[in-house]
PDB file of C-alpha atoms in Angstrom:
ATOM      1  CA  ASN A   1     143.696  64.969  86.924  1.00 57.00           C
ATOM      2  CA  ALA A   2     142.018  63.013  89.740  1.00 72.00           C
ATOM      3  CA  GLY A   3     142.350  59.500  88.242  1.00 93.00           C
ATOM      4  CA  VAL A   4     139.999  57.003  89.907  1.00 96.00           C
ATOM      5  CA  THR A   5     137.973  58.420  92.795  1.00 97.00           C
ATOM      6  CA  GLN A   6     136.107  56.236  95.262  1.00 97.00           C
ATOM      7  CA  THR A   7     133.658  57.310  97.949  1.00 97.00           C
ATOM      8  CA  PRO A   8     133.130  56.775 100.783  1.00 97.00           C
ATOM      9  CA  LYS A   9     136.545  55.866 102.187  1.00 97.00           C
ATOM     10  CA  PHE A  10     135.072  54.175 105.267  1.00 97.00           C
ATOM     11  CA  GLN A  11     131.568  52.902 105.993  1.00 97.00           C
ATOM     12  CA  VAL A  12     129.916  50.832 108.711  1.00 97.00           C
ATOM     13  CA  LEU A  13     126.634  49.157 107.821  1.00 97.00           C
ATOM     14  CA  LYS A  14     124.170  47.069 109.733  1.00 97.00           C
ATOM     15  CA  THR A  15     123.176  43.697 108.333  1.00 98.00           C
ATOM     16  CA  GLY A  16     120.363  44.131 105.837  1.00 97.00           C
ATOM     17  CA  GLN A  17     121.072  47.761 105.030  1.00 97.00           C
ATOM     18  CA  SER A  18     121.754  48.869 101.503  1.00 96.00           C
ATOM     19  CA  MET A  19     124.364  51.254 100.201  1.00 97.00           C
ATOM     20  CA  THR A  20     126.200  52.327  97.099  1.00 98.00           C
ATOM     21  CA  LEU A  21     129.944  52.655  96.683  1.00 98.00           C
ATOM     22  CA  GLN A  22     130.709  55.364  94.167  1.00 98.00           C
ATOM     23  CA  CYS A  23     133.482  55.228  91.578  1.00 98.00           C
ATOM     24  CA  ALA A  24     134.366  57.891  89.052  1.00 98.00           C
ATOM     25  CA  GLN A  25     137.256  58.228  86.616  1.00 97.00           C
ATOM     26  CA  ASP A  26     138.282  61.208  84.522  1.00 95.00           C
ATOM     27  CA  MET A  27     140.567  59.441  82.043  1.00 94.00           C
ATOM     28  CA  ASN A  28     137.851  58.500  79.519  1.00 94.00           C
ATOM     29  CA  HIS A  29     138.554  54.805  80.119  1.00 93.00           C
ATOM     30  CA  GLU A  30     136.164  52.335  78.558  1.00 92.00           C
ATOM     31  CA  TYR A  31     136.929  49.556  81.039  1.00 92.00           C
ATOM     32  CA  MET A  32     135.921  49.792  84.693  1.00 94.00           C
ATOM     33  CA  SER A  33     135.793  47.123  87.371  1.00 95.00           C
ATOM     34  CA  TRP A  34     135.235  46.434  91.036  1.00 97.00           C
ATOM     35  CA  TYR A  35     137.441  44.159  93.147  1.00 96.00           C
ATOM     36  CA  ARG A  36     137.233  43.129  96.759  1.00 97.00           C
ATOM     37  CA  GLN A  37     140.328  42.414  98.800  1.00 96.00           C
ATOM     38  CA  ASP A  38     140.287  40.072 101.758  1.00 93.00           C
ATOM     39  CA  PRO A  39     143.257  38.770 103.791  1.00 86.00           C
ATOM     40  CA  GLY A  40     144.911  35.843 102.043  1.00 83.00           C
ATOM     41  CA  MET A  41     142.474  36.004  99.125  1.00 86.00           C
ATOM     42  CA  GLY A  42     144.106  38.587  96.909  1.00 89.00           C
ATOM     43  CA  LEU A  43     141.971  40.751  94.648  1.00 93.00           C
ATOM     44  CA  ARG A  44     138.767  39.122  93.459  1.00 93.00           C
ATOM     45  CA  LEU A  45     136.723  40.568  90.635  1.00 94.00           C
ATOM     46  CA  ILE A  46     133.108  41.386  91.461  1.00 96.00           C
ATOM     47  CA  HIS A  47     131.739  43.057  88.300  1.00 96.00           C
ATOM     48  CA  TYR A  48     133.215  44.803  85.313  1.00 94.00           C
ATOM     49  CA  SER A  49     132.130  46.947  82.371  1.00 94.00           C
ATOM     50  CA  VAL A  50     133.646  47.452  78.922  1.00 91.00           C
ATOM     51  CA  GLY A  51     131.599  50.550  78.174  1.00 93.00           C
ATOM     52  CA  ALA A  52     128.481  52.526  78.987  1.00 95.00           C
ATOM     53  CA  GLY A  53     125.452  50.254  79.127  1.00 95.00           C
ATOM     54  CA  ILE A  54     127.528  47.047  79.286  1.00 95.00           C
ATOM     55  CA  THR A  55     128.270  45.133  82.470  1.00 96.00           C
ATOM     56  CA  ASP A  56     129.307  41.589  83.272  1.00 95.00           C
ATOM     57  CA  GLN A  57     129.889  39.410  86.304  1.00 95.00           C
ATOM     58  CA  GLY A  58     133.254  38.559  87.702  1.00 93.00           C
ATOM     59  CA  GLU A  59     134.358  35.863  90.111  1.00 91.00           C
ATOM     60  CA  VAL A  60     132.267  36.903  93.146  1.00 95.00           C
ATOM     61  CA  PRO A  61     129.152  38.822  91.925  1.00 97.00           C
ATOM     62  CA  ASN A  62     126.550  37.541  94.399  1.00 96.00           C
ATOM     63  CA  GLY A  63     125.081  40.257  96.610  1.00 96.00           C
ATOM     64  CA  TYR A  64     126.262  43.100  94.380  1.00 98.00           C
ATOM     65  CA  ASN A  65     124.712  45.060  91.527  1.00 97.00           C
ATOM     66  CA  VAL A  66     126.300  47.490  89.104  1.00 98.00           C
ATOM     67  CA  SER A  67     125.252  49.797  86.301  1.00 96.00           C
ATOM     68  CA  ARG A  68     127.183  51.909  83.809  1.00 97.00           C
ATOM     69  CA  SER A  69     125.080  54.786  82.553  1.00 97.00           C
ATOM     70  CA  THR A  70     128.077  56.986  81.712  1.00 97.00           C
ATOM     71  CA  THR A  71     131.699  56.380  80.768  1.00 96.00           C
ATOM     72  CA  GLU A  72     132.882  58.126  83.939  1.00 97.00           C
ATOM     73  CA  ASP A  73     130.837  56.412  86.657  1.00 98.00           C
ATOM     74  CA  PHE A  74     130.541  52.810  87.830  1.00 98.00           C
ATOM     75  CA  PRO A  75     128.675  52.509  91.155  1.00 98.00           C
ATOM     76  CA  LEU A  76     128.571  49.279  93.144  1.00 98.00           C
ATOM     77  CA  ARG A  77     125.361  48.564  95.053  1.00 98.00           C
ATOM     78  CA  LEU A  78     124.927  46.299  98.047  1.00 97.00           C
ATOM     79  CA  LEU A  79     121.204  45.618  98.245  1.00 91.00           C
ATOM     80  CA  SER A  80     121.122  43.828 101.603  1.00 96.00           C
ATOM     81  CA  ALA A  81     124.487  43.910 103.336  1.00 97.00           C
ATOM     82  CA  ALA A  82     125.816  40.788 105.032  1.00 97.00           C
ATOM     83  CA  PRO A  83     128.806  40.369 107.379  1.00 97.00           C
ATOM     84  CA  SER A  84     130.520  38.334 104.625  1.00 97.00           C
ATOM     85  CA  GLN A  85     130.689  41.541 102.598  1.00 97.00           C
ATOM     86  CA  THR A  86     133.006  43.147 105.125  1.00 97.00           C
ATOM     87  CA  SER A  87     136.013  43.894 102.951  1.00 98.00           C
ATOM     88  CA  VAL A  88     138.075  46.513 101.194  1.00 98.00           C
ATOM     89  CA  TYR A  89     136.658  47.421  97.815  1.00 98.00           C
ATOM     90  CA  PHE A  90     138.711  48.767  94.927  1.00 97.00           C
ATOM     91  CA  CYS A  91     137.468  50.328  91.743  1.00 97.00           C
ATOM     92  CA  ALA A  92     139.766  50.214  88.712  1.00 95.00           C
ATOM     93  CA  SER A  93     139.753  51.513  85.152  1.00 94.00           C
ATOM     94  CA  SER A  94     141.773  51.304  81.953  1.00 90.00           C
ATOM     95  CA  TYR A  95     141.621  51.713  78.217  1.00 86.00           C
ATOM     96  CA  LEU A  96     140.150  48.694  76.508  1.00 74.00           C
ATOM     97  CA  VAL A  97     143.332  47.485  74.878  1.00 68.00           C
ATOM     98  CA  SER A  98     145.323  44.450  75.910  1.00 62.00           C
ATOM     99  CA  GLY A  99     148.226  45.403  78.104  1.00 69.00           C
ATOM    100  CA  ASN A 100     147.014  48.825  79.086  1.00 77.00           C
ATOM    101  CA  THR A 101     147.727  49.869  82.650  1.00 86.00           C
ATOM    102  CA  ILE A 102     144.845  49.415  85.054  1.00 89.00           C
ATOM    103  CA  TYR A 103     144.520  52.273  87.524  1.00 93.00           C
ATOM    104  CA  PHE A 104     143.064  51.632  90.962  1.00 95.00           C
ATOM    105  CA  GLY A 105     141.249  53.920  93.340  1.00 96.00           C
ATOM    106  CA  GLU A 106     142.383  54.221  96.930  1.00 95.00           C
ATOM    107  CA  GLY A 107     139.802  51.802  98.266  1.00 96.00           C
ATOM    108  CA  SER A 108     136.633  51.801 100.341  1.00 97.00           C
ATOM    109  CA  TRP A 109     136.727  50.066 103.716  1.00 97.00           C
ATOM    110  CA  LEU A 110     133.337  48.511 104.466  1.00 98.00           C
ATOM    111  CA  THR A 111     132.345  46.857 107.729  1.00 97.00           C
ATOM    112  CA  VAL A 112     129.003  45.089 108.074  1.00 97.00           C
ATOM    113  CA  VAL A 113     127.935  44.410 111.662  1.00 97.00           C
TER     114      VAL A 113
ATOM    115  CA  GLN B   1     140.283  26.785  89.757  1.00 60.00           C
ATOM    116  CA  GLN B   2     142.988  29.268  90.534  1.00 70.00           C
ATOM    117  CA  GLN B   3     144.288  30.711  87.281  1.00 85.00           C
ATOM    118  CA  VAL B   4     147.499  32.069  88.745  1.00 92.00           C
ATOM    119  CA  LYS B   5     149.367  30.734  91.767  1.00 95.00           C
ATOM    120  CA  GLN B   6     151.676  33.090  93.619  1.00 96.00           C
ATOM    121  CA  SER B   7     154.350  32.238  96.169  1.00 97.00           C
ATOM    122  CA  PRO B   8     155.502  32.818  98.801  1.00 97.00           C
ATOM    123  CA  GLN B   9     152.638  34.296 100.786  1.00 96.00           C
ATOM    124  CA  SER B  10     155.077  36.355 102.834  1.00 97.00           C
ATOM    125  CA  LEU B  11     158.753  37.166 102.560  1.00 98.00           C
ATOM    126  CA  ILE B  12     161.299  38.768 104.864  1.00 98.00           C
ATOM    127  CA  VAL B  13     164.502  40.041 103.279  1.00 98.00           C
ATOM    128  CA  GLN B  14     167.484  41.876 104.690  1.00 98.00           C
ATOM    129  CA  LYS B  15     168.191  45.340 103.379  1.00 98.00           C
ATOM    130  CA  GLY B  16     170.394  45.043 100.305  1.00 98.00           C
ATOM    131  CA  GLY B  17     169.276  41.496  99.589  1.00 98.00           C
ATOM    132  CA  ILE B  18     167.336  40.080  96.645  1.00 98.00           C
ATOM    133  CA  SER B  19     163.591  39.526  96.919  1.00 98.00           C
ATOM    134  CA  ILE B  20     162.103  36.895  94.629  1.00 98.00           C
ATOM    135  CA  ILE B  21     158.395  36.287  94.129  1.00 98.00           C
ATOM    136  CA  ASN B  22     157.084  33.597  91.822  1.00 98.00           C
ATOM    137  CA  CYS B  23     153.886  33.069  89.846  1.00 97.00           C
ATOM    138  CA  ALA B  24     152.667  30.131  87.796  1.00 97.00           C
ATOM    139  CA  TYR B  25     149.743  30.001  85.388  1.00 94.00           C
ATOM    140  CA  GLU B  26     147.942  27.382  83.339  1.00 90.00           C
ATOM    141  CA  ASN B  27     146.253  29.098  80.399  1.00 86.00           C
ATOM    142  CA  THR B  28     148.661  29.590  77.493  1.00 85.00           C
ATOM    143  CA  ALA B  29     146.317  32.244  76.038  1.00 85.00           C
ATOM    144  CA  PHE B  30     147.502  34.805  78.588  1.00 87.00           C
ATOM    145  CA  ASP B  31     149.530  37.478  76.814  1.00 86.00           C
ATOM    146  CA  TYR B  32     150.292  40.115  79.404  1.00 90.00           C
ATOM    147  CA  PHE B  33     151.901  39.619  82.798  1.00 93.00           C
ATOM    148  CA  PRO B  34     151.994  42.648  85.098  1.00 93.00           C
ATOM    149  CA  TRP B  35     153.133  43.018  88.673  1.00 96.00           C
ATOM    150  CA  TYR B  36     151.346  45.399  90.999  1.00 96.00           C
ATOM    151  CA  GLN B  37     152.677  46.944  94.207  1.00 97.00           C
ATOM    152  CA  GLN B  38     150.378  47.924  97.063  1.00 97.00           C
ATOM    153  CA  PHE B  39     151.293  49.963 100.124  1.00 96.00           C
ATOM    154  CA  PRO B  40     149.086  49.814 103.245  1.00 93.00           C
ATOM    155  CA  GLY B  41     145.953  51.909 102.890  1.00 91.00           C
ATOM    156  CA  LYS B  42     146.462  52.427  99.171  1.00 94.00           C
ATOM    157  CA  GLY B  43     145.257  50.873  95.970  1.00 94.00           C
ATOM    158  CA  PRO B  44     147.547  48.637  93.906  1.00 95.00           C
ATOM    159  CA  ALA B  45     149.730  50.381  91.325  1.00 95.00           C
ATOM    160  CA  LEU B  46     151.449  48.935  88.269  1.00 94.00           C
ATOM    161  CA  LEU B  47     155.116  48.220  88.955  1.00 96.00           C
ATOM    162  CA  ILE B  48     156.372  46.432  85.848  1.00 95.00           C
ATOM    163  CA  ALA B  49     154.910  44.205  83.144  1.00 94.00           C
ATOM    164  CA  ILE B  50     156.083  41.792  80.451  1.00 93.00           C
ATOM    165  CA  ARG B  51     154.741  40.167  77.324  1.00 90.00           C
ATOM    166  CA  PRO B  52     155.562  36.530  76.457  1.00 87.00           C
ATOM    167  CA  ASP B  53     157.758  37.415  73.485  1.00 90.00           C
ATOM    168  CA  VAL B  54     160.640  38.363  75.808  1.00 92.00           C
ATOM    169  CA  SER B  55     162.260  36.392  78.615  1.00 94.00           C
ATOM    170  CA  GLU B  56     163.290  39.265  80.831  1.00 96.00           C
ATOM    171  CA  LYS B  57     162.451  42.898  81.460  1.00 96.00           C
ATOM    172  CA  LYS B  58     164.346  45.196  83.778  1.00 97.00           C
ATOM    173  CA  GLU B  59     163.341  48.564  85.189  1.00 96.00           C
ATOM    174  CA  GLY B  60     165.782  49.908  87.730  1.00 97.00           C
ATOM    175  CA  ARG B  61     166.038  47.437  90.607  1.00 98.00           C
ATOM    176  CA  PHE B  62     162.990  45.470  89.447  1.00 98.00           C
ATOM    177  CA  THR B  63     163.234  42.601  86.959  1.00 98.00           C
ATOM    178  CA  ILE B  64     160.631  40.216  85.580  1.00 97.00           C
ATOM    179  CA  SER B  65     161.897  36.829  84.421  1.00 96.00           C
ATOM    180  CA  PHE B  66     159.521  34.947  82.155  1.00 95.00           C
ATOM    181  CA  ASN B  67     159.663  31.219  81.328  1.00 94.00           C
ATOM    182  CA  LYS B  68     157.066  30.522  78.671  1.00 92.00           C
ATOM    183  CA  SER B  69     157.630  26.763  78.485  1.00 93.00           C
ATOM    184  CA  ALA B  70     157.281  26.365  82.246  1.00 94.00           C
ATOM    185  CA  LYS B  71     154.394  28.859  82.377  1.00 94.00           C
ATOM    186  CA  GLN B  72     156.073  30.745  85.180  1.00 96.00           C
ATOM    187  CA  PHE B  73     157.193  34.292  85.765  1.00 97.00           C
ATOM    188  CA  SER B  74     158.917  35.929  88.682  1.00 98.00           C
ATOM    189  CA  LEU B  75     159.687  39.332  90.129  1.00 98.00           C
ATOM    190  CA  HIS B  76     163.199  40.033  91.361  1.00 98.00           C
ATOM    191  CA  ILE B  77     163.911  43.083  93.499  1.00 98.00           C
ATOM    192  CA  MET B  78     167.631  43.746  93.665  1.00 98.00           C
ATOM    193  CA  ASP B  79     169.211  45.681  96.540  1.00 98.00           C
ATOM    194  CA  SER B  80     165.913  45.532  98.455  1.00 98.00           C
ATOM    195  CA  GLN B  81     165.156  48.594 100.563  1.00 98.00           C
ATOM    196  CA  PRO B  82     162.800  49.154 103.513  1.00 97.00           C
ATOM    197  CA  GLY B  83     160.727  51.371 101.194  1.00 97.00           C
ATOM    198  CA  ASP B  84     160.029  48.283  99.077  1.00 98.00           C
ATOM    199  CA  SER B  85     158.050  46.767 101.948  1.00 98.00           C
ATOM    200  CA  ALA B  86     154.596  46.279 100.454  1.00 97.00           C
ATOM    201  CA  THR B  87     152.275  43.625  99.095  1.00 97.00           C
ATOM    202  CA  TYR B  88     153.044  42.473  95.570  1.00 98.00           C
ATOM    203  CA  PHE B  89     150.524  40.932  93.217  1.00 96.00           C
ATOM    204  CA  CYS B  90     151.203  39.169  89.968  1.00 96.00           C
ATOM    205  CA  ALA B  91     148.440  39.139  87.374  1.00 93.00           C
ATOM    206  CA  VAL B  92     147.619  37.544  84.049  1.00 90.00           C
ATOM    207  CA  PHE B  93     145.610  38.937  81.176  1.00 85.00           C
ATOM    208  CA  SER B  94     144.197  37.696  77.891  1.00 80.00           C
ATOM    209  CA  GLY B  95     142.421  39.797  75.279  1.00 71.00           C
ATOM    210  CA  ASN B  96     139.544  41.763  76.761  1.00 65.00           C
ATOM    211  CA  THR B  97     139.031  39.526  79.751  1.00 73.00           C
ATOM    212  CA  PRO B  98     139.657  41.146  83.128  1.00 79.00           C
ATOM    213  CA  LEU B  99     142.958  40.864  84.913  1.00 83.00           C
ATOM    214  CA  VAL B 100     143.225  37.838  87.206  1.00 87.00           C
ATOM    215  CA  PHE B 101     145.405  38.419  90.246  1.00 91.00           C
ATOM    216  CA  GLY B 102     147.487  36.120  92.376  1.00 93.00           C
ATOM    217  CA  LYS B 103     146.812  36.098  96.095  1.00 94.00           C
ATOM    218  CA  GLY B 104     149.671  38.429  96.891  1.00 95.00           C
ATOM    219  CA  THR B 105     153.011  38.367  98.681  1.00 97.00           C
ATOM    220  CA  ARG B 106     153.664  40.540 101.694  1.00 97.00           C
ATOM    221  CA  LEU B 107     157.294  41.668 101.539  1.00 98.00           C
ATOM    222  CA  SER B 108     159.083  43.052 104.567  1.00 98.00           C
ATOM    223  CA  VAL B 109     162.581  44.435 104.106  1.00 98.00           C
ATOM    224  CA  ILE B 110     164.398  44.766 107.408  1.00 97.00           C
ATOM    225  CA  ALA B 111     167.491  46.828 108.129  1.00 91.00           C
TER     226      ALA B 111
END
């Protein structure tokens, strides 16, 4: 049982480049989300999804796109990377019931130069 | 507007001492209050959680104290150990809305 798997672990991008951070979970969780973690800022929600075909914006959605074509996968796309998007990104998933444990991936370290 | 305020930002505790981290929230609709622990280079992991119908929950050396009227909850780590050194996040949750996290507390337990 792999849990929540994120790839890549590390990535360096040039300003203006695009890329996709991959997230997959094998627990049949309805709920999936993306957070970014910056020093002193905690975990801030970027986008989330409550099921295949349904996505919604979180606290800091600008510059990011998501889609949810399957229950298992929730990729995060940076269309035109900016230095302000240098961060650690975490994907998370859970069952869609109040109080259920949210499981996090191990993170993707992204640097935009 | 910050939905949950966490303090302190950092904490240094002697081995064997008690670590206390506090969180305050505004929205009385929140009904689930978890604490997450994060080690360097890893994702956060659920440590302990409480619902507002109880005032305290204990799991081993970790205890959540919950004060519904004051809209505050805290994490107490008894007999703190160097292996407890990590970043701790409180969070609040309501219905199907996503978890909202505090800004985190970096705990260092020194021998």
